[in-house]
mmCIF file of C-alpha atoms in Angstrom:
data_model
loop_
_atom_site.group_PDB
_atom_site.id
_atom_site.type_symbol
_atom_site.label_atom_id
_atom_site.label_comp_id
_atom_site.label_asym_id
_atom_site.label_seq_id
_atom_site.Cartn_x
_atom_site.Cartn_y
_atom_site.Cartn_z
ATOM 1 C CA MET A 129 -117.133 -279.452 109.196
ATOM 2 C CA PRO A 130 -120.373 -278.437 107.471
ATOM 3 C CA ALA A 131 -123.592 -278.893 109.388
ATOM 4 C CA TYR A 132 -125.791 -281.864 108.546
ATOM 5 C CA PHE A 133 -128.946 -279.717 108.614
ATOM 6 C CA HIS A 134 -129.566 -276.093 107.759
ATOM 7 C CA PRO A 135 -128.494 -273.636 110.494
ATOM 8 C CA ARG A 136 -132.079 -272.398 110.652
ATOM 9 C CA LEU A 137 -132.925 -275.449 112.771
ATOM 10 C CA GLN A 138 -130.293 -274.357 115.287
ATOM 11 C CA GLU A 139 -131.751 -270.861 115.200
ATOM 12 C CA THR A 140 -135.249 -272.246 115.850
ATOM 13 C CA ARG A 141 -133.959 -274.246 118.812
ATOM 14 C CA ARG A 142 -132.243 -271.214 120.336
ATOM 15 C CA VAL A 143 -135.319 -269.037 119.843
ATOM 16 C CA ALA A 144 -137.414 -271.671 121.612
ATOM 17 C CA ALA A 145 -134.890 -271.801 124.449
ATOM 18 C CA ASN A 146 -134.941 -268.002 124.805
ATOM 19 C CA ARG A 147 -138.731 -267.995 124.952
ATOM 20 C CA LEU A 148 -138.647 -270.677 127.631
ATOM 21 C CA ARG A 149 -136.215 -268.602 129.701
ATOM 22 C CA ARG A 150 -138.473 -265.593 129.289
ATOM 23 C CA LEU A 151 -141.460 -267.604 130.524
ATOM 24 C CA LEU A 152 -139.518 -268.736 133.561
ATOM 25 C CA ARG A 153 -138.276 -265.226 134.251
ATOM 26 C CA PHE A 154 -141.749 -263.699 134.221
ATOM 27 C CA TRP A 155 -143.298 -266.578 136.132
ATOM 28 C CA PRO A 156 -146.378 -264.715 137.517
ATOM 29 C CA GLN A 157 -147.545 -263.887 134.002
ATOM 30 C CA THR A 158 -146.758 -267.445 132.879
ATOM 31 C CA LEU A 159 -148.734 -268.881 135.808
ATOM 32 C CA PHE A 160 -151.697 -266.671 134.972
ATOM 33 C CA HIS A 161 -151.666 -267.862 131.351
ATOM 34 C CA LEU A 162 -151.404 -271.485 132.436
ATOM 35 C CA VAL A 163 -154.409 -271.128 134.688
ATOM 36 C CA ALA A 164 -156.396 -269.356 131.942
ATOM 37 C CA TRP A 165 -155.523 -271.967 129.309
ATOM 38 C CA SER A 166 -156.303 -274.762 131.784
ATOM 39 C CA ALA A 167 -159.738 -273.279 132.409
ATOM 40 C CA LEU A 168 -160.287 -272.931 128.661
ATOM 41 C CA LEU A 169 -159.234 -276.537 128.023
ATOM 42 C CA ALA A 170 -161.476 -277.727 130.860
ATOM 43 C CA LEU A 171 -164.408 -275.842 129.338
ATOM 44 C CA ILE A 172 -163.667 -277.308 125.906
ATOM 45 C CA GLY A 173 -163.355 -280.782 127.445
ATOM 46 C CA ALA A 174 -166.704 -280.400 129.194
ATOM 47 C CA GLY A 175 -168.306 -279.376 125.913
ATOM 48 C CA VAL A 176 -166.702 -282.211 123.992
ATOM 49 C CA ALA A 177 -167.879 -284.739 126.585
ATOM 50 C CA ARG A 178 -171.490 -283.789 125.834
ATOM 51 C CA ILE A 179 -171.198 -284.481 122.098
ATOM 52 C CA ASP A 180 -172.986 -287.589 120.914
ATOM 53 C CA GLY A 181 -170.217 -289.678 119.374
ATOM 54 C CA ASP A 182 -172.669 -292.312 118.121
ATOM 55 C CA ARG A 183 -174.155 -289.912 115.579
ATOM 56 C CA ILE A 184 -170.740 -289.057 114.219
ATOM 57 C CA GLY A 185 -169.881 -292.755 114.280
ATOM 58 C CA LEU A 186 -172.911 -293.520 112.146
ATOM 59 C CA VAL A 187 -171.646 -291.123 109.475
ATOM 60 C CA LEU A 188 -168.150 -292.570 109.705
ATOM 61 C CA ARG A 189 -169.549 -296.077 109.410
ATOM 62 C CA LEU A 190 -171.143 -295.095 106.115
ATOM 63 C CA LEU A 191 -167.934 -293.442 104.951
ATOM 64 C CA ALA A 192 -165.929 -296.550 105.824
ATOM 65 C CA GLN A 193 -167.689 -298.310 102.972
ATOM 66 C CA GLN A 194 -165.939 -295.948 100.526
ATOM 67 C CA PRO A 195 -162.264 -296.010 101.539
ATOM 68 C CA PHE A 196 -161.122 -294.635 98.179
ATOM 69 C CA VAL A 197 -163.096 -291.432 98.705
ATOM 70 C CA ILE A 198 -161.632 -291.017 102.188
ATOM 71 C CA ALA A 199 -158.106 -291.636 100.934
ATOM 72 C CA LEU A 200 -158.607 -289.179 98.085
ATOM 73 C CA ALA A 201 -159.921 -286.460 100.395
ATOM 74 C CA PHE A 202 -157.051 -286.795 102.852
ATOM 75 C CA ALA A 203 -154.568 -287.014 99.979
ATOM 76 C CA ALA A 204 -155.788 -283.639 98.733
ATOM 77 C CA PHE A 205 -155.454 -282.208 102.230
ATOM 78 C CA GLY A 206 -151.961 -283.681 102.723
ATOM 79 C CA PHE A 207 -150.864 -282.435 99.313
ATOM 80 C CA ALA A 208 -151.976 -278.883 100.017
ATOM 81 C CA MET A 209 -150.540 -278.847 103.527
ATOM 82 C CA CYS A 210 -147.099 -280.216 102.685
ATOM 83 C CA ARG A 211 -146.789 -278.258 99.441
ATOM 84 C CA SER A 212 -147.607 -274.979 101.134
ATOM 85 C CA ALA A 213 -145.319 -275.579 104.143
ATOM 86 C CA THR A 214 -142.404 -276.831 102.058
ATOM 87 C CA LEU A 215 -142.698 -273.995 99.581
ATOM 88 C CA ALA A 216 -142.823 -271.412 102.394
ATOM 89 C CA LEU A 217 -139.728 -272.902 104.060
ATOM 90 C CA LEU A 218 -137.865 -273.172 100.756
ATOM 91 C CA THR A 219 -138.669 -269.572 99.910
ATOM 92 C CA GLU A 220 -137.466 -268.423 103.342
ATOM 93 C CA LEU A 221 -134.208 -270.371 103.118
ATOM 94 C CA ARG A 222 -133.338 -269.141 99.626
ATOM 95 C CA LEU A 223 -135.015 -265.761 99.308
ATOM 96 C CA GLY A 224 -134.878 -264.624 102.936
ATOM 97 C CA TRP A 225 -131.862 -263.382 104.836
ATOM 98 C CA TRP A 226 -130.566 -266.964 105.023
ATOM 99 C CA GLY A 227 -130.198 -266.901 101.225
ATOM 100 C CA ALA A 228 -126.840 -265.084 101.457
ATOM 101 C CA ALA A 229 -125.387 -267.666 103.883
ATOM 102 C CA PRO A 230 -122.942 -270.261 102.441
ATOM 103 C CA VAL A 231 -125.103 -273.250 103.338
ATOM 104 C CA PRO A 232 -124.550 -276.483 101.366
ATOM 105 C CA GLU A 233 -127.415 -277.578 99.157
ATOM 106 C CA ARG A 234 -127.487 -280.989 100.804
ATOM 107 C CA ALA A 235 -128.081 -279.435 104.236
ATOM 108 C CA THR A 236 -131.001 -277.450 102.846
ATOM 109 C CA ARG A 237 -132.444 -280.556 101.219
ATOM 110 C CA ARG A 238 -132.141 -282.603 104.422
ATOM 111 C CA SER A 239 -133.882 -279.835 106.357
ATOM 112 C CA LEU A 240 -136.757 -279.845 103.855
ATOM 113 C CA HIS A 241 -136.989 -283.646 104.208
ATOM 114 C CA LEU A 242 -137.119 -283.380 107.978
ATOM 115 C CA ASN A 243 -139.713 -280.599 107.941
ATOM 116 C CA ALA A 244 -141.984 -282.538 105.576
ATOM 117 C CA ILE A 245 -141.693 -285.760 107.590
ATOM 118 C CA LEU A 246 -142.351 -284.090 110.946
ATOM 119 C CA LEU A 247 -145.297 -282.167 109.535
ATOM 120 C CA THR A 248 -146.818 -285.325 108.075
ATOM 121 C CA VAL A 249 -146.313 -287.259 111.300
ATOM 122 C CA PHE A 250 -147.967 -284.449 113.250
ATOM 123 C CA GLY A 251 -150.937 -284.433 110.872
ATOM 124 C CA ASN A 252 -151.290 -288.211 111.139
ATOM 125 C CA VAL A 253 -151.219 -288.000 114.953
ATOM 126 C CA VAL A 254 -153.974 -285.361 114.822
ATOM 127 C CA ILE A 255 -156.110 -287.678 112.679
ATOM 128 C CA LEU A 256 -155.505 -290.489 115.196
ATOM 129 C CA PHE A 257 -156.492 -288.320 118.154
ATOM 130 C CA VAL A 258 -159.654 -287.027 116.446
ATOM 131 C CA LEU A 259 -160.839 -290.510 115.538
ATOM 132 C CA GLY A 260 -159.804 -291.830 118.961
ATOM 133 C CA GLY A 261 -161.797 -289.035 120.644
ATOM 134 C CA ILE A 262 -164.894 -290.057 118.682
ATOM 135 C CA VAL A 263 -164.343 -293.656 119.810
ATOM 136 C CA LEU A 264 -164.223 -292.538 123.447
ATOM 137 C CA LEU A 265 -167.435 -290.553 123.010
ATOM 138 C CA SER A 266 -169.240 -293.497 121.431
ATOM 139 C CA ARG A 267 -171.161 -296.023 123.471
ATOM 140 C CA ARG A 268 -171.628 -298.510 120.641
ATOM 141 C CA SER A 269 -169.097 -300.649 118.796
ATOM 142 C CA THR A 270 -166.758 -298.783 116.449
ATOM 143 C CA PRO A 271 -165.734 -301.188 113.670
ATOM 144 C CA TRP A 272 -165.204 -298.211 111.376
ATOM 145 C CA PHE A 273 -162.107 -296.978 113.246
ATOM 146 C CA ALA A 274 -159.467 -299.251 111.681
ATOM 147 C CA PRO A 275 -160.536 -298.938 108.001
ATOM 148 C CA ILE A 276 -161.060 -295.165 108.189
ATOM 149 C CA PHE A 277 -157.762 -294.543 109.976
ATOM 150 C CA ALA A 278 -155.898 -296.797 107.527
ATOM 151 C CA ALA A 279 -157.450 -295.145 104.458
ATOM 152 C CA ALA A 280 -156.951 -291.644 105.864
ATOM 153 C CA SER A 281 -153.326 -292.330 106.826
ATOM 154 C CA VAL A 282 -152.404 -293.875 103.467
ATOM 155 C CA GLY A 283 -154.043 -291.053 101.547
ATOM 156 C CA PHE A 284 -152.521 -288.387 103.817
ATOM 157 C CA TRP A 285 -148.975 -289.755 103.445
ATOM 158 C CA LEU A 286 -149.279 -290.211 99.676
ATOM 159 C CA GLY A 287 -150.694 -286.712 99.237
ATOM 160 C CA SER A 288 -148.066 -285.184 101.507
ATOM 161 C CA GLY A 289 -145.293 -286.965 99.611
ATOM 162 C CA ALA A 290 -146.691 -285.809 96.293
ATOM 163 C CA GLY A 291 -146.861 -282.206 97.519
ATOM 164 C CA TYR A 292 -143.268 -282.357 98.706
ATOM 165 C CA LEU A 293 -142.038 -283.842 95.421
ATOM 166 C CA VAL A 294 -143.855 -281.204 93.408
ATOM 167 C CA VAL A 295 -142.103 -278.402 95.282
ATOM 168 C CA ARG A 296 -138.725 -280.131 95.061
ATOM 169 C CA ARG A 297 -139.108 -280.663 91.338
ATOM 170 C CA LEU A 298 -140.204 -277.149 90.544
ATOM 171 C CA GLY A 299 -137.507 -275.598 92.675
ATOM 172 C CA LYS A 300 -137.558 -272.264 94.394
ATOM 173 C CA LEU A 301 -136.726 -269.982 91.485
ATOM 174 C CA ARG A 302 -139.010 -271.666 88.985
ATOM 175 C CA GLN A 303 -141.850 -271.786 91.491
ATOM 176 C CA ALA A 304 -141.442 -268.061 92.192
ATOM 177 C CA ARG A 305 -141.597 -267.317 88.466
ATOM 178 C CA VAL A 306 -144.700 -269.465 88.067
ATOM 179 C CA ALA A 307 -146.405 -267.579 90.906
ATOM 180 C CA GLN A 308 -145.478 -264.215 89.421
ATOM 181 C CA THR A 309 -146.842 -265.030 85.964
ATOM 182 C CA HIS A 310 -150.379 -264.698 87.335
ATOM 183 C CA SER A 311 -151.475 -261.080 87.129
ATOM 184 C CA SER A 312 -152.694 -259.410 90.297
ATOM 185 C CA ALA A 313 -154.581 -256.675 88.452
ATOM 186 C CA ALA A 314 -158.257 -256.647 89.434
ATOM 187 C CA LEU A 315 -161.002 -256.806 86.849
ATOM 188 C CA LEU A 316 -162.952 -253.819 88.150
ATOM 189 C CA PRO A 317 -161.680 -250.668 89.895
ATOM 190 C CA LEU A 318 -163.217 -250.183 93.329
ATOM 191 C CA PRO A 319 -162.274 -246.670 94.516
ATOM 192 C CA MET A 320 -164.634 -246.932 97.490
ATOM 193 C CA LEU A 321 -162.185 -249.343 99.114
ATOM 194 C CA ASP A 322 -159.362 -246.788 99.162
ATOM 195 C CA HIS A 323 -158.563 -245.252 102.518
ATOM 196 C CA PRO A 324 -158.099 -241.445 102.327
ATOM 197 C CA GLN A 325 -154.606 -241.595 103.863
ATOM 198 C CA LEU A 326 -153.612 -245.233 103.302
ATOM 199 C CA ARG A 327 -155.064 -245.925 99.895
ATOM 200 C CA ASN A 328 -152.454 -248.561 99.048
ATOM 201 C CA LEU A 329 -153.281 -250.959 101.883
ATOM 202 C CA PRO A 330 -156.690 -252.179 100.622
ATOM 203 C CA ASP A 331 -155.319 -252.387 97.095
ATOM 204 C CA TRP A 332 -152.397 -254.444 98.367
ATOM 205 C CA GLN A 333 -154.792 -256.861 100.122
ATOM 206 C CA ARG A 334 -156.964 -257.092 97.042
ATOM 207 C CA ARG A 335 -154.047 -257.719 94.688
ATOM 208 C CA GLU A 336 -152.630 -260.418 96.972
ATOM 209 C CA THR A 337 -156.030 -262.141 97.042
ATOM 210 C CA VAL A 338 -156.383 -261.976 93.267
ATOM 211 C CA ARG A 339 -152.840 -263.267 92.723
ATOM 212 C CA ARG A 340 -153.352 -266.260 95.028
ATOM 213 C CA TRP A 341 -156.768 -266.991 93.520
ATOM 214 C CA ARG A 342 -155.441 -266.977 89.934
ATOM 215 C CA SER A 343 -152.418 -269.056 90.856
ATOM 216 C CA GLY A 344 -154.630 -271.848 92.201
ATOM 217 C CA GLY A 345 -154.153 -271.174 95.899
ATOM 218 C CA ARG A 346 -157.363 -273.040 96.841
ATOM 219 C CA ASN A 347 -157.667 -275.677 94.129
ATOM 220 C CA TRP A 348 -157.449 -278.490 96.648
ATOM 221 C CA GLN A 349 -160.526 -277.152 98.439
ATOM 222 C CA PHE A 350 -162.506 -277.209 95.201
ATOM 223 C CA ILE A 351 -161.413 -280.816 94.716
ATOM 224 C CA ALA A 352 -162.599 -281.646 98.237
ATOM 225 C CA LEU A 353 -165.878 -279.833 97.546
ATOM 226 C CA GLY A 354 -166.397 -281.869 94.392
ATOM 227 C CA ILE A 355 -165.773 -285.101 96.295
ATOM 228 C CA LEU A 356 -168.329 -284.172 98.963
ATOM 229 C CA VAL A 357 -171.123 -283.309 96.485
ATOM 230 C CA PRO A 358 -173.829 -286.008 96.751
ATOM 231 C CA MET A 359 -174.587 -288.047 93.642
ATOM 232 C CA GLY A 360 -177.947 -287.488 91.978
ATOM 233 C CA MET A 361 -178.551 -284.089 93.574
ATOM 234 C CA PRO A 362 -181.147 -281.899 91.749
ATOM 235 C CA LEU A 363 -179.722 -279.172 89.544
ATOM 236 C CA LEU A 364 -180.970 -276.140 91.490
ATOM 237 C CA PRO A 365 -179.785 -277.287 94.963
ATOM 238 C CA LEU A 366 -176.550 -278.455 93.362
ATOM 239 C CA GLY A 367 -175.950 -274.974 91.956
ATOM 240 C CA GLY A 368 -176.688 -273.473 95.370
ATOM 241 C CA LEU A 369 -174.274 -275.849 97.107
ATOM 242 C CA LEU A 370 -171.492 -275.075 94.632
ATOM 243 C CA LEU A 371 -172.146 -271.339 94.921
ATOM 244 C CA LEU A 372 -172.043 -271.511 98.717
ATOM 245 C CA GLY A 373 -168.865 -273.594 98.679
ATOM 246 C CA ALA A 374 -167.106 -271.309 96.201
ATOM 247 C CA ALA A 375 -168.072 -268.221 98.194
ATOM 248 C CA LEU A 376 -166.692 -269.677 101.431
ATOM 249 C CA ILE A 377 -163.476 -270.805 99.750
ATOM 250 C CA TRP A 378 -162.922 -267.358 98.295
ATOM 251 C CA TYR A 379 -163.733 -265.686 101.608
ATOM 252 C CA GLY A 380 -161.188 -267.831 103.409
ATOM 253 C CA LEU A 381 -158.567 -266.959 100.809
ATOM 254 C CA ALA A 382 -159.382 -263.238 100.963
ATOM 255 C CA LEU A 383 -159.243 -263.230 104.766
ATOM 256 C CA ARG A 384 -155.940 -265.086 104.902
ATOM 257 C CA SER A 385 -154.416 -262.847 102.193
ATOM 258 C CA SER A 386 -155.582 -259.740 104.050
ATOM 259 C CA GLU A 387 -154.063 -260.956 107.308
ATOM 260 C CA ASP A 388 -150.742 -261.883 105.662
ATOM 261 C CA THR A 389 -150.651 -258.483 103.989
ATOM 262 C CA LEU A 390 -151.403 -256.868 107.342
ATOM 263 C CA VAL A 391 -148.366 -258.577 108.881
ATOM 264 C CA ARG A 392 -146.109 -257.575 105.985
ATOM 265 C CA ALA A 393 -147.367 -253.994 106.143
ATOM 266 C CA THR A 394 -146.592 -253.916 109.879
ATOM 267 C CA GLN A 395 -143.014 -254.880 109.138
ATOM 268 C CA LEU A 396 -142.828 -252.301 106.356
ATOM 269 C CA PHE A 397 -144.184 -249.467 108.541
ATOM 270 C CA ALA A 398 -142.140 -250.419 111.610
ATOM 271 C CA ALA A 399 -140.103 -247.210 111.507
ATOM 272 C CA LEU A 400 -143.079 -244.922 110.802
ATOM 273 C CA PRO A 401 -145.230 -243.296 113.528
ATOM 274 C CA LEU A 402 -148.470 -244.706 112.126
ATOM 275 C CA PRO A 403 -151.476 -244.508 114.495
ATOM 276 C CA PHE A 404 -153.009 -247.922 115.084
ATOM 277 C CA ALA A 405 -156.595 -246.712 114.568
ATOM 278 C CA ARG A 406 -155.699 -245.459 111.080
ATOM 279 C CA PHE A 407 -153.818 -248.689 110.281
ATOM 280 C CA ALA A 408 -156.777 -250.803 111.461
ATOM 281 C CA ALA A 409 -159.237 -248.739 109.423
ATOM 282 C CA GLY A 410 -157.034 -249.085 106.346
ATOM 283 C CA THR A 411 -156.738 -252.869 106.647
ATOM 284 C CA LEU A 412 -160.403 -253.403 107.548
ATOM 285 C CA ARG A 413 -161.940 -252.180 104.292
ATOM 286 C CA TYR A 414 -161.099 -255.077 102.012
ATOM 287 C CA PRO A 415 -162.029 -257.847 104.525
ATOM 288 C CA LEU A 416 -165.330 -256.017 105.087
ATOM 289 C CA PHE A 417 -165.912 -255.926 101.338
ATOM 290 C CA ALA A 418 -165.094 -259.646 101.135
ATOM 291 C CA TRP A 419 -167.623 -260.364 103.901
ATOM 292 C CA VAL A 420 -170.367 -258.451 102.049
ATOM 293 C CA CYS A 421 -169.681 -260.327 98.807
ATOM 294 C CA THR A 422 -169.578 -263.705 100.563
ATOM 295 C CA SER A 423 -172.776 -262.908 102.431
ATOM 296 C CA VAL A 424 -174.628 -262.080 99.207
ATOM 297 C CA PHE A 425 -173.476 -265.118 97.218
ATOM 298 C CA GLY A 426 -173.614 -267.473 100.202
ATOM 299 C CA ALA A 427 -177.167 -266.361 101.065
ATOM 300 C CA LEU A 428 -178.180 -266.906 97.447
ATOM 301 C CA GLY A 429 -176.658 -270.376 97.546
ATOM 302 C CA LEU A 430 -178.572 -271.217 100.730
ATOM 303 C CA LEU A 431 -181.840 -269.929 99.294
ATOM 304 C CA LEU A 432 -181.343 -272.100 96.218
ATOM 305 C CA GLN A 433 -181.164 -275.049 98.621
ATOM 306 C CA SER A 434 -184.510 -273.996 100.153
ATOM 307 C CA ALA A 435 -182.972 -272.742 103.380
ATOM 308 C CA LYS A 436 -185.078 -270.671 105.767
ATOM 309 C CA TRP A 437 -184.337 -267.014 106.433
ATOM 310 C CA PRO A 438 -183.129 -267.606 110.030
ATOM 311 C CA VAL A 439 -180.497 -269.965 108.618
ATOM 312 C CA VAL A 440 -179.396 -267.325 106.106
ATOM 313 C CA VAL A 441 -179.154 -264.663 108.797
ATOM 314 C CA ALA A 442 -177.194 -267.033 111.070
ATOM 315 C CA PHE A 443 -174.803 -267.788 108.189
ATOM 316 C CA VAL A 444 -174.143 -264.096 107.517
ATOM 317 C CA ALA A 445 -173.605 -263.359 111.221
ATOM 318 C CA THR A 446 -171.349 -266.394 111.713
ATOM 319 C CA ILE A 447 -168.925 -265.624 108.904
ATOM 320 C CA GLY A 448 -168.926 -261.943 109.883
ATOM 321 C CA LEU A 449 -168.088 -262.595 113.530
ATOM 322 C CA GLY A 450 -165.565 -265.271 112.582
ATOM 323 C CA GLY A 451 -163.791 -262.945 110.160
ATOM 324 C CA LEU A 452 -163.842 -260.083 112.671
ATOM 325 C CA LEU A 453 -162.382 -262.269 115.407
ATOM 326 C CA SER A 454 -159.633 -263.521 113.124
ATOM 327 C CA LEU A 455 -158.803 -259.990 111.969
ATOM 328 C CA CYS A 456 -158.679 -258.626 115.519
ATOM 329 C CA LEU A 457 -156.315 -261.444 116.497
ATOM 330 C CA SER A 458 -154.091 -260.554 113.520
ATOM 331 C CA TRP A 459 -154.014 -256.926 114.694
ATOM 332 C CA ARG A 460 -153.125 -257.989 118.225
ATOM 333 C CA TYR A 461 -150.408 -260.468 117.209
ATOM 334 C CA ARG A 462 -149.233 -258.688 114.074
ATOM 335 C CA HIS A 463 -145.620 -259.082 115.226
ATOM 336 C CA ARG A 464 -146.147 -262.813 115.985
ATOM 337 C CA PRO A 465 -148.674 -264.069 113.395
ATOM 338 C CA HIS A 466 -148.267 -267.739 114.345
ATOM 339 C CA LEU A 467 -149.755 -267.001 117.769
ATOM 340 C CA ALA A 468 -152.774 -265.403 116.114
ATOM 341 C CA ARG A 469 -153.582 -268.595 114.229
ATOM 342 C CA VAL A 470 -153.077 -270.835 117.261
ATOM 343 C CA ARG A 471 -155.309 -268.674 119.419
ATOM 344 C CA ALA A 472 -157.868 -268.335 116.623
ATOM 345 C CA GLY A 473 -158.128 -272.116 116.432
ATOM 346 C CA ALA A 474 -158.601 -272.443 120.188
ATOM 347 C CA GLU A 475 -161.222 -269.685 120.410
ATOM 348 C CA VAL A 476 -163.142 -270.903 117.370
ATOM 349 C CA ALA A 477 -163.269 -274.400 118.921
ATOM 350 C CA LEU A 478 -164.599 -272.871 122.144
ATOM 351 C CA LEU A 479 -167.232 -270.885 120.280
ATOM 352 C CA LEU A 480 -168.342 -273.920 118.273
ATOM 353 C CA LEU A 481 -168.762 -275.974 121.410
ATOM 354 C CA LEU A 482 -170.646 -273.179 123.116
ATOM 355 C CA GLY A 483 -172.819 -272.698 120.057
ATOM 356 C CA TYR A 484 -173.579 -276.416 120.030
ATOM 357 C CA GLN A 485 -174.873 -276.291 123.590
ATOM 358 C CA PHE A 486 -176.071 -272.685 123.936
ATOM 359 C CA PRO A 487 -176.522 -271.123 120.462
ATOM 360 C CA PHE A 488 -177.583 -267.694 121.740
ATOM 361 C CA LEU A 489 -174.459 -267.192 123.849
ATOM 362 C CA ALA A 490 -171.921 -267.737 121.077
ATOM 363 C CA PRO A 491 -172.461 -264.454 119.120
ATOM 364 C CA PRO A 492 -172.106 -262.117 122.149
ATOM 365 C CA LEU A 493 -169.022 -264.015 123.290
ATOM 366 C CA ALA A 494 -167.460 -263.765 119.824
ATOM 367 C CA ALA A 495 -168.126 -260.024 119.698
ATOM 368 C CA ALA A 496 -166.707 -259.598 123.209
ATOM 369 C CA LEU A 497 -163.547 -261.522 122.303
ATOM 370 C CA ALA A 498 -163.064 -259.443 119.151
ATOM 371 C CA ALA A 499 -163.509 -256.221 121.114
ATOM 372 C CA ARG A 500 -161.041 -257.413 123.747
ATOM 373 C CA HIS A 501 -158.415 -258.284 121.134
ATOM 374 C CA TYR A 502 -158.871 -254.917 119.428
ATOM 375 C CA TYR A 503 -158.493 -253.065 122.723
ATOM 376 C CA VAL A 504 -155.275 -254.954 123.544
ATOM 377 C CA ALA A 505 -153.948 -254.382 120.008
ATOM 378 C CA ARG A 506 -154.598 -250.669 120.330
ATOM 379 C CA SER A 507 -152.991 -250.468 123.763
ATOM 380 C CA LEU A 508 -149.862 -252.255 122.479
ATOM 381 C CA ALA A 509 -149.448 -249.912 119.491
#
């Protein structure tokens, strides 16, 4: 009797069970990690408890008067999230090693339905917890909670459903052809990015960034940026805000493309005796170039908004340390990239809370974390 869902769900369940057995088998290491994560969560909780929820509530109270804008913003976020996740799963099921398995089309379709629903429910629960946390931190009345949560939930579900339907309508093969029609050839040759012995790695990262940029990989962020632009803003500060926003969006895309390429290159070079220091140097060049470009255009955007030089320097240092930390985590967890993103989110949250309370301690801690991750990555090579 054919399975109701795709066998990949059974595979995922068995992988999770094997990981649980491994955690129980090596219980001293598991206990150490539990203690470390508990201490980290306690530190994050202590930092969150000191945030003034009434200030955030004041902003949310003003936003509650424009529910359409809130719904539109969360619809764009839900559309991008569900479209990206569904397309990645569909590509894996049909173009990956599961593509040769005789799996009924209905089972694949049901699995896509289930994945989209669970992802949307998880996102909606996150929205609820974030808004509920702000309510707990507030000492005044919070009449904005119900209208904002309702507008955000409706917009998020509608956007997520639209993103899922777009992927289902395009289909896997057509979507792959649409993505490949966008050229990945760069406008200008940059030979200084080539590594002497691994000259193809920076070019691979650059081409992947260009391909995703031209195929509209961050269009939803530009839509969100346009929604957040204040009405009646003077022309010069408006140009600076748009320049800053575009630079940050491109930097995020370049960093994510570089990290994904790093993971794929690790799989490609798995059978080669490639020294880690050479591999790290080869995959560092393009992210470093992206940081320099973002620093220049972002600093110009801040200066157009009459920002002071300390703010510009802090901006350059922040995006540099953030990119370095993310890249070092990708090197460390290059065989398990999902762990790199989970840990990056936790450590960035810790650094933001620390920077909120003690601004001068956050940069040294970020540099120390990046150095630690690089050392571990090199020792595991």
